[in-house]
Amino acid sequence: MEEKKLDLKTIVGFGLIALLLIWMIYNQSSNREAELKEKAKKEQIDKAKEKQIPEQKTAALPQDSIANDSLKIAGLKSSLGAFAYSATLPSAKDNTTKIENGLLTLHISNKGGYISEANLNNFEQFEKGSNKRVELIKENNAHLNLQFKTKDNRILNTRDMYFEPVLSKEGKNQVLTMRLKAGENQFLEYRYVLKPNDFMMDFSIRTQGLSQVLDTSKPMDLEWQLKAFRNEKSVSYESRYTDLVYEYEDGKDDKLGQGKNDTEKVENVTYVAFKQHFFTSILLTDTPFKTADLTSENLVHDDKTDTIFTKRFTAKMPLEFKGGELSYNMNWYYGPADYKILNDYDRNLDEVMPLGWGIFGWINRYIFIPVFTFLSSFLPYGIGIIIFTILVRLVMSPVTYKSYKSQAKMKVLRPEIQELNEKYKKDPMKKQQETMKLYNSAGVNPMAGCLPALMQIPVFYALFQFFPSFFDLRQQSFLWATDLSSYDSIAHLPFYIPFYGNHVSLFPILASIAIFFYMKMTTGDQSMAAPPQEGMPDMSKIMKIMIYISPIMMLIFFNNYASGLSLYYFVSNLITIGIMLVIKNYIVTEDKMHALIQANKAKPKTQGRFQKKMQEMMEQAQEQQKARGKK
């Protein structure tokens, strides 16, 4: 029995061991299967990532690894032809190269090879203390593109391709070459040379070894675009002085885009300037562009709304091949639209400044700018404007004196002229003859009062151009005005008044008050000086209306204008009122004028040739009138 029991126990033990082994084998198999599934899943994820990474890099920008991918190279060659080589270089990345010289900070992009940022280090946007540098180029608001055709009939644009940058130095100059390569020694090159403390840099475009790659039967098209950033506090005022200026045909200059959309096609262009009121970007060339298609688009559609950009400019010029290659030496200017700086380059760049044409520009260039520059060299700008105004009024005081003296004489003669009008009211020709005799005997020239006023027009217009354009006034403060080149706001309105704006400027109010009292003081004398003529409007009534219209017009128009100009007219009218009071009360009194006229009448008179001719013409006309009456 014992042996049987032992056999039974043995059998049970082996059974338990077998079950345990089966469980262990099953459990191990399950774990192994799970591990295999997890590993397979991980391998699938890794493979998917490996597929995604090259695709993302290729879509975004070409990498070195592309050179080992024959399919990728084949794809690049199908789109870029010989210039597929440029997309295989390490420089084929969206990187930029920074160069600066103290005045300028420039960023040149690998993609396109053009300037992607241009900052002026020493000037602030909007108002002093804003801590925002003036930005002429930023965030793709400007592009430089060359469009060309290859011998295998591809139309390519440099803005879409990658240049290889090499930064070096030549003395103190920074030199950046950007090359768009079709091979190791075949390339299109942009060369930038930035000099120390200079707003002007050298820029050249040339090709090397591309005569067998490019179709040189047609010019290469250079296109320069810029959306002008707003840098001043008044968008409407800045837009008014933002325009495109160009020089053509050996020194001629013109502009377009003054407040409206405009296009122009010009020949033999030597520079194109995208002027932004107080700052400008200028492209100059030693080899004139044969033609230039220029456009200006106004981006300020509502003066009540602040905008980022004021104008969009475009210039498209053909670059001619010579000997199968391209070679153009140019310059870029990025800096202030300052007359003194631009004029020192001696390349006719002062014409970028809107100083007026003819005699108006002459007065600004050779009188106002030198005089005001001298005064502001040792005086605060506000005080400089006051002293400048005093000097202008003193120089013009003889004209004011002659004008008032003529009015005073006419005022004394008014009773006699009215008597002649009444006596010969039925004979206009005789009345005119007797009136001329009276003027001649009294030594009075009826035109003498008009000529001085006409002489003041060039000065008035020159000043009107000078103050909004003079760069030195930008962000210079005086009393409550924080910027003499812009409006002097003392209050902001919660609404917008058409033609006036949403703010109140004080200097225009003071100038309007001053001109009101000046016109009030002088209009009475003018109306009494010249009696109304038969069949002509009564000028005295018109002048009385102008007493109120002129100040209102000045108040509205100058509210958004340069406060320096309003300050000038305020001080000028005050000085003129003072001069007129002195002349009226102490120099040209009515008694003195009456005695002078009587003395002139007592003198023997000889007619001048003009007066004699007029007298003969009137006598002939009178005789003809009598002859017709007899018939």
C-alpha angles and dihedrals in degrees: 000000000000092000092052091050090050091052091050093050090047091052092048091048093051089048092054091047090050092050090049092050091048091051092048092048091048093047092048090048091051092050091047091051091050091049091049092050092048091048092049091050092050091049090053091052092048091049091050091051091049089054094048099048098060091044093053093048093048093048094048101040138331117266135197090261088068089073089068093048109084092189092055093048090049089052092050092048091052091057104029102026111196090359090067083093090071091058092057095058125099089244091067091106135105092257130134134213118223124214126172140169106189094272100050136036113195132183117199116198124224088217106073095356092242134123108277096178132026118178129179105220100202102046131075131213123246101344138009110269095031089116089215114124119224108263118202094172128024140132096018096303088137134045137182114197137174116202116196143162125235127215090254090060099257121145108214133183122207091215088071097049136073125249126203111235125213117181120199142148134246105191105304093339122102112223122197119183118192114194128191101202132209089172140345092285099021115086152131110235136203112192121196120190115188116192126203115273095353130123090203121076133182117249129182137179120204142152130219127196094351099114089103093044104045129061098239095180089091130043122259111248117234114199123187120187132180135174105207113234119223110247103163130071096242110063095188093049093047092047090053091060097038112099146132116264124189139179121217143163099026103316107340115131137194141160141216140192100056098164096323143067111274142170132195138176113209135179131223097013118186100180141008121201126195098202120198101190099264098015134047144190114212131186113198129184133196090206107056117237107248090223137356129201106207128189135179124191124191112229097181103088097158122035090200092064124072112232135189096223132040106188140004115221129192130184121183118187132171118234112212122222119229119196090350093302137090125234125167126161112204143157135226123211119195111172150081122329088237116154094215094051095044094045092052091064088065093215099115090263092136086079087074085074114084095229095144134260130276117348092359093061090042092056091050096046100044104027117018100038096047093043096047092043089055093049094046091050090076105013133065109260095247092051088044090058091051093050090044090053092050091052092049092049092047091052090048095043094094088057090049090048093052092047093052092042090055090049091050092052092049089049091055091049094047096096091051092047091050089050091053090048091054094043096050101028090127093049109052094176093054090045090054092049094050092046091053090049089052092050091049095048092046093047093240126145109200089202093055092088093054099047096062089050090052090049090058094056096081090051092047093050094043090054090047088058096038103060099049091047104042104106096200091070092061111119092352111139132215126176105317095345111098094188123028090196092060138039121299102229117195096169137020119218123220089225139042122250114204112250090000106063136215099293139061120235117200104203093060089052091052091045091050092051091049094050090048092058092042092053091043089055097046104033094071091055092046093050092048092046097062116041116212115271123224111266092012127104117262103258092195091066092047091050091051090055091047090057087073101029097054097055091046091051091049091047093053099039099043095045090090096031131098110296088218089065092048089049089052094052092045092053092039093055091047091052092045090051089052093048091048092050091052092047093045098046103033112018112027103031121165093246091053092049092048091051091047092052093049090050090050091051090054092055120087109254130216119194120233120233092259093049091045092051091049090050092051092048091051092048091050091049090050093051091049090050091052091048091053089048092055092052 
